Amino acid sequence: MPKDAVFTMKIEPELREAFMAEAAASHRPASQIVREAMRDFIDKQKKQREYDAWFVAEMEEGLREADDPDTVWNSHEEVKADMERQRQSLLARLKASGE
């Protein structure tokens, strides 16, 4: 197992005192809490980068589709009318099934 590395940082004395007091109150070593915070930060950053990459890919795909001359465009009114037809169809089926 590799040896532990030492991490040194500068913080305000008040922040250190408050942190050490809370670590002691939780009966946990300060180093354990810092390691957990670092792991949480790393996980959060990785997830954010993955989401950002997914989002950019989705946007690029949408732009490709929008630029495609074969893309079929529907007006807002057409979409709303289709949604209303679907709604009425669903209501009719529910009524026919006795609900």
GROMACS .gro file of N, CA, C and O in nm:
model
  396
    1MET      N    1   0.084  -0.118   0.000
    1MET     CA    2   0.000   0.000   0.000
    1MET      C    3   0.089   0.124   0.000
    1MET      O    4   0.186   0.132   0.075
    2PRO      N    5   0.055   0.224  -0.085
    2PRO     CA    6   0.142   0.342  -0.091
    2PRO      C    7   0.136   0.422   0.039
    2PRO      O    8   0.037   0.420   0.112
    3LYS      N    9   0.245   0.491   0.064
    3LYS     CA   10   0.249   0.576   0.182
    3LYS      C   11   0.156   0.695   0.163
    3LYS      O   12   0.134   0.741   0.052
    4ASP      N   13   0.102   0.744   0.272
    4ASP     CA   14   0.016   0.862   0.267
    4ASP      C   15   0.099   0.985   0.234
    4ASP      O   16   0.212   0.998   0.279
    5ALA      N   17   0.041   1.074   0.156
    5ALA     CA   18   0.106   1.201   0.125
    5ALA      C   19   0.059   1.305   0.225
    5ALA      O   20  -0.050   1.296   0.281
    6VAL      N   21   0.141   1.404   0.247
    6VAL     CA   22   0.107   1.512   0.338
    6VAL      C   23   0.057   1.628   0.254
    6VAL      O   24   0.115   1.664   0.151
    7PHE      N   25  -0.055   1.687   0.297
    7PHE     CA   26  -0.116   1.800   0.228
    7PHE      C   27  -0.117   1.917   0.324
    7PHE      O   28  -0.175   1.910   0.432
    8THR      N   29  -0.051   2.025   0.287
    8THR     CA   30  -0.043   2.142   0.373
    8THR      C   31  -0.119   2.256   0.306
    8THR      O   32  -0.108   2.276   0.185
    9MET      N   33  -0.198   2.328   0.386
    9MET     CA   34  -0.272   2.441   0.331
    9MET      C   35  -0.282   2.551   0.434
    9MET      O   36  -0.274   2.527   0.554
   10LYS      N   37  -0.301   2.671   0.384
   10LYS     CA   38  -0.317   2.786   0.473
   10LYS      C   39  -0.465   2.818   0.485
   10LYS      O   40  -0.536   2.825   0.383
   11ILE      N   41  -0.512   2.834   0.608
   11ILE     CA   42  -0.650   2.875   0.633
   11ILE      C   43  -0.650   2.975   0.748
   11ILE      O   44  -0.554   2.982   0.826
   12GLU      N   45  -0.759   3.046   0.759
   12GLU     CA   46  -0.772   3.142   0.868
   12GLU      C   47  -0.775   3.067   1.001
   12GLU      O   48  -0.836   2.960   1.011
   13PRO      N   49  -0.713   3.124   1.103
   13PRO     CA   50  -0.712   3.057   1.234
   13PRO      C   51  -0.852   3.030   1.287
   13PRO      O   52  -0.877   2.923   1.344
   14GLU      N   53  -0.945   3.121   1.265
   14GLU     CA   54  -1.082   3.102   1.314
   14GLU      C   55  -1.150   2.983   1.245
   14GLU      O   56  -1.220   2.905   1.309
   15LEU      N   57  -1.124   2.969   1.116
   15LEU     CA   58  -1.181   2.856   1.041
   15LEU      C   59  -1.123   2.725   1.093
   15LEU      O   60  -1.196   2.628   1.115
   16ARG      N   61  -0.991   2.722   1.114
   16ARG     CA   62  -0.928   2.601   1.166
   16ARG      C   63  -0.983   2.565   1.303
   16ARG      O   64  -1.016   2.449   1.328
   17GLU      N   65  -0.994   2.663   1.391
   17GLU     CA   66  -1.044   2.636   1.526
   17GLU      C   67  -1.187   2.583   1.523
   17GLU      O   68  -1.219   2.485   1.592
   18ALA      N   69  -1.271   2.645   1.442
   18ALA     CA   70  -1.411   2.601   1.433
   18ALA      C   71  -1.418   2.461   1.374
   18ALA      O   72  -1.495   2.376   1.421
   19PHE      N   73  -1.337   2.433   1.270
   19PHE     CA   74  -1.337   2.301   1.208
   19PHE      C   75  -1.288   2.195   1.306
   19PHE      O   76  -1.351   2.089   1.319
   20MET      N   77  -1.180   2.223   1.375
   20MET     CA   78  -1.126   2.126   1.470
   20MET      C   79  -1.226   2.099   1.582
   20MET      O   80  -1.241   1.985   1.627
   21ALA      N   81  -1.296   2.203   1.627
   21ALA     CA   82  -1.396   2.185   1.732
   21ALA      C   83  -1.510   2.096   1.683
   21ALA      O   84  -1.557   2.007   1.756
   22GLU      N   85  -1.555   2.118   1.561
   22GLU     CA   86  -1.665   2.037   1.506
   22GLU      C   87  -1.619   1.893   1.481
   22GLU      O   88  -1.696   1.798   1.502
   23ALA      N   89  -1.496   1.876   1.438
   23ALA     CA   90  -1.443   1.741   1.419
   23ALA      C   91  -1.438   1.668   1.552
   23ALA      O   92  -1.480   1.551   1.562
   24ALA      N   93  -1.393   1.735   1.656
   24ALA     CA   94  -1.387   1.674   1.789
   24ALA      C   95  -1.527   1.643   1.839
   24ALA      O   96  -1.552   1.537   1.898
   25ALA      N   97  -1.621   1.734   1.815
   25ALA     CA   98  -1.759   1.712   1.860
   25ALA      C   99  -1.822   1.593   1.789
   25ALA      O  100  -1.911   1.526   1.845
   26SER      N  101  -1.779   1.566   1.667
   26SER     CA  102  -1.834   1.452   1.592
   26SER      C  103  -1.754   1.324   1.617
   26SER      O  104  -1.784   1.220   1.557
   27HIS      N  105  -1.650   1.334   1.702
   27HIS     CA  106  -1.565   1.219   1.738
   27HIS      C  107  -1.500   1.157   1.614
   27HIS      O  108  -1.493   1.034   1.602
   28ARG      N  109  -1.457   1.245   1.524
   28ARG     CA  110  -1.391   1.197   1.402
   28ARG      C  111  -1.262   1.276   1.382
   28ARG      O  112  -1.258   1.396   1.408
   29PRO      N  113  -1.160   1.211   1.332
   29PRO     CA  114  -1.036   1.283   1.304
   29PRO      C  115  -1.057   1.387   1.193
   29PRO      O  116  -1.129   1.360   1.094
   30ALA      N  117  -0.997   1.502   1.209
   30ALA     CA  118  -1.010   1.608   1.108
   30ALA      C  119  -0.963   1.559   0.972
   30ALA      O  120  -1.024   1.591   0.869
   31SER      N  121  -0.858   1.479   0.969
   31SER     CA  122  -0.805   1.430   0.841
   31SER      C  123  -0.907   1.343   0.769
   31SER      O  124  -0.918   1.347   0.646
   32GLN      N  125  -0.984   1.264   0.844
   32GLN     CA  126  -1.088   1.180   0.783
   32GLN      C  127  -1.195   1.268   0.719
   32GLN      O  128  -1.240   1.241   0.607
   33ILE      N  129  -1.235   1.373   0.787
   33ILE     CA  130  -1.338   1.463   0.735
   33ILE      C  131  -1.288   1.534   0.610
   33ILE      O  132  -1.361   1.546   0.510
   34VAL      N  133  -1.162   1.577   0.611
   34VAL     CA  134  -1.105   1.644   0.494
   34VAL      C  135  -1.097   1.548   0.377
   34VAL      O  136  -1.131   1.583   0.264
   35ARG      N  137  -1.055   1.423   0.401
   35ARG     CA  138  -1.049   1.323   0.293
   35ARG      C  139  -1.187   1.300   0.233
   35ARG      O  140  -1.203   1.293   0.111
   36GLU      N  141  -1.289   1.288   0.319
   36GLU     CA  142  -1.425   1.270   0.269
   36GLU      C  143  -1.471   1.389   0.187
   36GLU      O  144  -1.533   1.373   0.082
   37ALA      N  145  -1.439   1.509   0.234
   37ALA     CA  146  -1.476   1.629   0.159
   37ALA      C  147  -1.406   1.633   0.024
   37ALA      O  148  -1.466   1.671  -0.078
   38MET      N  149  -1.281   1.591   0.022
   38MET     CA  150  -1.207   1.588  -0.104
   38MET      C  151  -1.268   1.486  -0.200
   38MET      O  152  -1.286   1.514  -0.319
   39ARG      N  153  -1.302   1.368  -0.148
   39ARG     CA  154  -1.364   1.266  -0.233
   39ARG      C  155  -1.499   1.313  -0.287
   39ARG      O  156  -1.531   1.291  -0.405
   40ASP      N  157  -1.577   1.376  -0.201
   40ASP     CA  158  -1.706   1.430  -0.244
   40ASP      C  159  -1.688   1.534  -0.354
   40ASP      O  160  -1.761   1.536  -0.452
   41PHE      N  161  -1.589   1.621  -0.337
   41PHE     CA  162  -1.560   1.723  -0.436
   41PHE      C  163  -1.520   1.660  -0.569
   41PHE      O  164  -1.569   1.700  -0.676
   42ILE      N  165  -1.433   1.560  -0.563
   42ILE     CA  166  -1.389   1.492  -0.685
   42ILE      C  167  -1.508   1.427  -0.756
   42ILE      O  168  -1.525   1.441  -0.877
   43ASP      N  169  -1.592   1.356  -0.680
   43ASP     CA  170  -1.710   1.292  -0.740
   43ASP      C  171  -1.802   1.394  -0.803
   43ASP      O  172  -1.851   1.373  -0.915
   44LYS      N  173  -1.826   1.504  -0.734
   44LYS     CA  174  -1.914   1.608  -0.786
   44LYS      C  175  -1.858   1.666  -0.915
   44LYS      O  176  -1.931   1.687  -1.013
   45GLN      N  177  -1.729   1.693  -0.917
   45GLN     CA  178  -1.666   1.750  -1.036
   45GLN      C  179  -1.674   1.653  -1.154
   45GLN      O  180  -1.703   1.693  -1.267
   46LYS      N  181  -1.648   1.524  -1.129
   46LYS     CA  182  -1.655   1.424  -1.236
   46LYS      C  183  -1.796   1.416  -1.292
   46LYS      O  184  -1.815   1.413  -1.414
   47LYS      N  185  -1.896   1.413  -1.203
   47LYS     CA  186  -2.035   1.407  -1.249
   47LYS      C  187  -2.072   1.531  -1.329
   47LYS      O  188  -2.142   1.522  -1.430
   48GLN      N  189  -2.024   1.647  -1.286
   48GLN     CA  190  -2.054   1.771  -1.359
   48GLN      C  191  -1.990   1.768  -1.497
   48GLN      O  192  -2.053   1.807  -1.595
   49ARG      N  193  -1.865   1.721  -1.505
   49ARG     CA  194  -1.800   1.712  -1.636
   49ARG      C  195  -1.872   1.613  -1.727
   49ARG      O  196  -1.889   1.639  -1.846
   50GLU      N  197  -1.916   1.500  -1.671
   50GLU     CA  198  -1.990   1.402  -1.752
   50GLU      C  199  -2.121   1.463  -1.801
   50GLU      O  200  -2.158   1.444  -1.917
   51TYR      N  201  -2.191   1.534  -1.714
   51TYR     CA  202  -2.316   1.598  -1.755
   51TYR      C  203  -2.290   1.703  -1.862
   51TYR      O  204  -2.362   1.711  -1.961
   52ASP      N  205  -2.186   1.784  -1.842
   52ASP     CA  206  -2.154   1.887  -1.941
   52ASP      C  207  -2.124   1.825  -2.077
   52ASP      O  208  -2.170   1.875  -2.180
   53ALA      N  209  -2.048   1.715  -2.078
   53ALA     CA  210  -2.017   1.647  -2.204
   53ALA      C  211  -2.144   1.593  -2.268
   53ALA      O  212  -2.164   1.606  -2.391
   54TRP      N  213  -2.231   1.533  -2.189
   54TRP     CA  214  -2.359   1.482  -2.241
   54TRP      C  215  -2.441   1.597  -2.299
   54TRP      O  216  -2.496   1.586  -2.409
   55PHE      N  217  -2.450   1.707  -2.226
   55PHE     CA  218  -2.530   1.821  -2.269
   55PHE      C  219  -2.478   1.879  -2.400
   55PHE      O  220  -2.556   1.906  -2.492
   56VAL      N  221  -2.346   1.895  -2.410
   56VAL     CA  222  -2.288   1.948  -2.533
   56VAL      C  223  -2.317   1.854  -2.649
   56VAL      O  224  -2.354   1.899  -2.759
   57ALA      N  225  -2.304   1.723  -2.627
   57ALA     CA  226  -2.333   1.626  -2.733
   57ALA      C  227  -2.479   1.634  -2.776
   57ALA      O  228  -2.510   1.629  -2.896
   58GLU      N  229  -2.569   1.648  -2.679
   58GLU     CA  230  -2.712   1.661  -2.713
   58GLU      C  231  -2.739   1.788  -2.793
   58GLU      O  232  -2.817   1.787  -2.888
   59MET      N  233  -2.677   1.897  -2.752
   59MET     CA  234  -2.695   2.023  -2.824
   59MET      C  235  -2.640   2.014  -2.966
   59MET      O  236  -2.703   2.061  -3.061
   60GLU      N  237  -2.523   1.952  -2.980
   60GLU     CA  238  -2.465   1.936  -3.113
   60GLU      C  239  -2.554   1.850  -3.202
   60GLU      O  240  -2.573   1.881  -3.320
   61GLU      N  241  -2.611   1.744  -3.145
   61GLU     CA  242  -2.703   1.658  -3.222
   61GLU      C  243  -2.826   1.738  -3.262
   61GLU      O  244  -2.873   1.727  -3.376
   62GLY      N  245  -2.879   1.818  -3.171
   62GLY     CA  246  -2.995   1.900  -3.203
   62GLY      C  247  -2.965   2.000  -3.314
   62GLY      O  248  -3.048   2.022  -3.404
   63LEU      N  249  -2.848   2.057  -3.310
   63LEU     CA  250  -2.810   2.151  -3.416
   63LEU      C  251  -2.793   2.080  -3.550
   63LEU      O  252  -2.834   2.134  -3.654
   64ARG      N  253  -2.735   1.959  -3.548
   64ARG     CA  254  -2.724   1.882  -3.672
   64ARG      C  255  -2.861   1.852  -3.728
   64ARG      O  256  -2.885   1.865  -3.849
   65GLU      N  257  -2.954   1.811  -3.640
   65GLU     CA  258  -3.090   1.782  -3.686
   65GLU      C  259  -3.157   1.908  -3.741
   65GLU      O  260  -3.226   1.902  -3.842
   66ALA      N  261  -3.136   2.020  -3.674
   66ALA     CA  262  -3.198   2.145  -3.720
   66ALA      C  263  -3.140   2.188  -3.855
   66ALA      O  264  -3.212   2.246  -3.937
   67ASP      N  265  -3.014   2.160  -3.879
   67ASP     CA  266  -2.951   2.197  -4.005
   67ASP      C  267  -2.981   2.099  -4.118
   67ASP      O  268  -2.956   2.130  -4.234
   68ASP      N  269  -3.032   1.982  -4.085
   68ASP     CA  270  -3.061   1.880  -4.185
   68ASP      C  271  -3.177   1.927  -4.273
   68ASP      O  272  -3.285   1.957  -4.224
   69PRO      N  273  -3.157   1.933  -4.406
   69PRO     CA  274  -3.265   1.979  -4.494
   69PRO      C  275  -3.386   1.886  -4.494
   69PRO      O  276  -3.496   1.927  -4.533
   70ASP      N  277  -3.368   1.762  -4.449
   70ASP     CA  278  -3.481   1.668  -4.447
   70ASP      C  279  -3.562   1.675  -4.317
   70ASP      O  280  -3.659   1.601  -4.300
   71THR      N  281  -3.521   1.761  -4.225
   71THR     CA  282  -3.592   1.773  -4.099
   71THR      C  283  -3.731   1.830  -4.124
   71THR      O  284  -3.749   1.926  -4.198
   72VAL      N  285  -3.830   1.767  -4.062
   72VAL     CA  286  -3.969   1.813  -4.073
   72VAL      C  287  -3.997   1.906  -3.956
   72VAL      O  288  -3.975   1.870  -3.841
   73TRP      N  289  -4.043   2.025  -3.987
   73TRP     CA  290  -4.074   2.123  -3.884
   73TRP      C  291  -4.224   2.131  -3.864
   73TRP      O  292  -4.302   2.130  -3.960
   74ASN      N  293  -4.268   2.135  -3.738
   74ASN     CA  294  -4.410   2.147  -3.705
   74ASN      C  295  -4.431   2.279  -3.633
   74ASN      O  296  -4.353   2.315  -3.544
   75SER      N  297  -4.540   2.345  -3.668
   75SER     CA  298  -4.570   2.470  -3.601
   75SER      C  299  -4.622   2.442  -3.460
   75SER      O  300  -4.666   2.331  -3.428
   76HIS      N  301  -4.617   2.543  -3.378
   76HIS     CA  302  -4.668   2.531  -3.242
   76HIS      C  303  -4.815   2.492  -3.244
   76HIS      O  304  -4.859   2.408  -3.165
   77GLU      N  305  -4.890   2.551  -3.334
   77GLU     CA  306  -5.033   2.520  -3.344
   77GLU      C  307  -5.055   2.374  -3.381
   77GLU      O  308  -5.146   2.309  -3.328
   78GLU      N  309  -4.972   2.320  -3.472
   78GLU     CA  310  -4.986   2.179  -3.510
   78GLU      C  311  -4.958   2.088  -3.391
   78GLU      O  312  -5.029   1.990  -3.368
   79VAL      N  313  -4.856   2.121  -3.316
   79VAL     CA  314  -4.820   2.039  -3.199
   79VAL      C  315  -4.932   2.045  -3.095
   79VAL      O  316  -4.972   1.942  -3.040
   80LYS      N  317  -4.983   2.165  -3.067
   80LYS     CA  318  -5.092   2.177  -2.970
   80LYS      C  319  -5.216   2.100  -3.016
   80LYS      O  320  -5.281   2.032  -2.935
   81ALA      N  321  -5.250   2.107  -3.145
   81ALA     CA  322  -5.366   2.034  -3.197
   81ALA      C  323  -5.346   1.884  -3.183
   81ALA      O  324  -5.438   1.810  -3.144
   82ASP      N  325  -5.224   1.835  -3.212
   82ASP     CA  326  -5.196   1.693  -3.199
   82ASP      C  327  -5.205   1.649  -3.053
   82ASP      O  328  -5.259   1.542  -3.022
   83MET      N  329  -5.154   1.732  -2.963
   83MET     CA  330  -5.164   1.699  -2.821
   83MET      C  331  -5.310   1.692  -2.777
   83MET      O  332  -5.348   1.603  -2.699
   84GLU      N  333  -5.391   1.782  -2.825
   84GLU     CA  334  -5.534   1.780  -2.790
   84GLU      C  335  -5.601   1.655  -2.845
   84GLU      O  336  -5.684   1.593  -2.777
   85ARG      N  337  -5.567   1.614  -2.967
   85ARG     CA  338  -5.623   1.490  -3.023
   85ARG      C  339  -5.583   1.370  -2.937
   85ARG      O  340  -5.666   1.283  -2.908
   86GLN      N  341  -5.458   1.366  -2.896
   86GLN     CA  342  -5.412   1.256  -2.811
   86GLN      C  343  -5.484   1.258  -2.677
   86GLN      O  344  -5.522   1.152  -2.625
   87ARG      N  345  -5.503   1.374  -2.622
   87ARG     CA  346  -5.575   1.387  -2.494
   87ARG      C  347  -5.718   1.337  -2.507
   87ARG      O  348  -5.766   1.262  -2.422
   88GLN      N  349  -5.786   1.378  -2.611
   88GLN     CA  350  -5.924   1.336  -2.631
   88GLN      C  351  -5.932   1.185  -2.653
   88GLN      O  352  -6.023   1.119  -2.602
   89SER      N  353  -5.837   1.130  -2.726
   89SER     CA  354  -5.833   0.986  -2.748
   89SER      C  355  -5.814   0.911  -2.617
   89SER      O  356  -5.881   0.810  -2.590
   90LEU      N  357  -5.724   0.960  -2.534
   90LEU     CA  358  -5.700   0.897  -2.404
   90LEU      C  359  -5.824   0.906  -2.316
   90LEU      O  360  -5.863   0.807  -2.251
   91LEU      N  361  -5.887   1.021  -2.313
   91LEU     CA  362  -6.009   1.037  -2.233
   91LEU      C  363  -6.119   0.942  -2.280
   91LEU      O  364  -6.190   0.882  -2.199
   92ALA      N  365  -6.131   0.926  -2.411
   92ALA     CA  366  -6.231   0.835  -2.466
   92ALA      C  367  -6.201   0.691  -2.426
   92ALA      O  368  -6.292   0.615  -2.389
   93ARG      N  369  -6.077   0.652  -2.430
   93ARG     CA  370  -6.039   0.517  -2.390
   93ARG      C  371  -6.064   0.493  -2.242
   93ARG      O  372  -6.111   0.386  -2.201
   94LEU      N  373  -6.034   0.593  -2.160
   94LEU     CA  374  -6.059   0.581  -2.017
   94LEU      C  375  -6.208   0.568  -1.989
   94LEU      O  376  -6.250   0.487  -1.906
   95LYS      N  377  -6.286   0.648  -2.059
   95LYS     CA  378  -6.432   0.642  -2.040
   95LYS      C  379  -6.486   0.507  -2.083
   95LYS      O  380  -6.571   0.448  -2.016
   96ALA      N  381  -6.436   0.455  -2.193
   96ALA     CA  382  -6.481   0.325  -2.245
   96ALA      C  383  -6.442   0.211  -2.151
   96ALA      O  384  -6.513   0.110  -2.142
   97SER      N  385  -6.331   0.227  -2.079
   97SER     CA  386  -6.288   0.121  -1.989
   97SER      C  387  -6.355   0.129  -1.853
   97SER      O  388  -6.332   0.047  -1.767
   98GLY      N  389  -6.439   0.234  -1.834
   98GLY     CA  390  -6.515   0.246  -1.711
   98GLY      C  391  -6.447   0.323  -1.600
   98GLY      O  392  -6.489   0.320  -1.487
   99GLU      N  393  -6.340   0.393  -1.629
   99GLU     CA  394  -6.271   0.470  -1.525
   99GLU      C  395  -6.316   0.613  -1.524
   99GLU      O  396  -6.360   0.672  -1.611
   0.00000   0.00000   0.00000
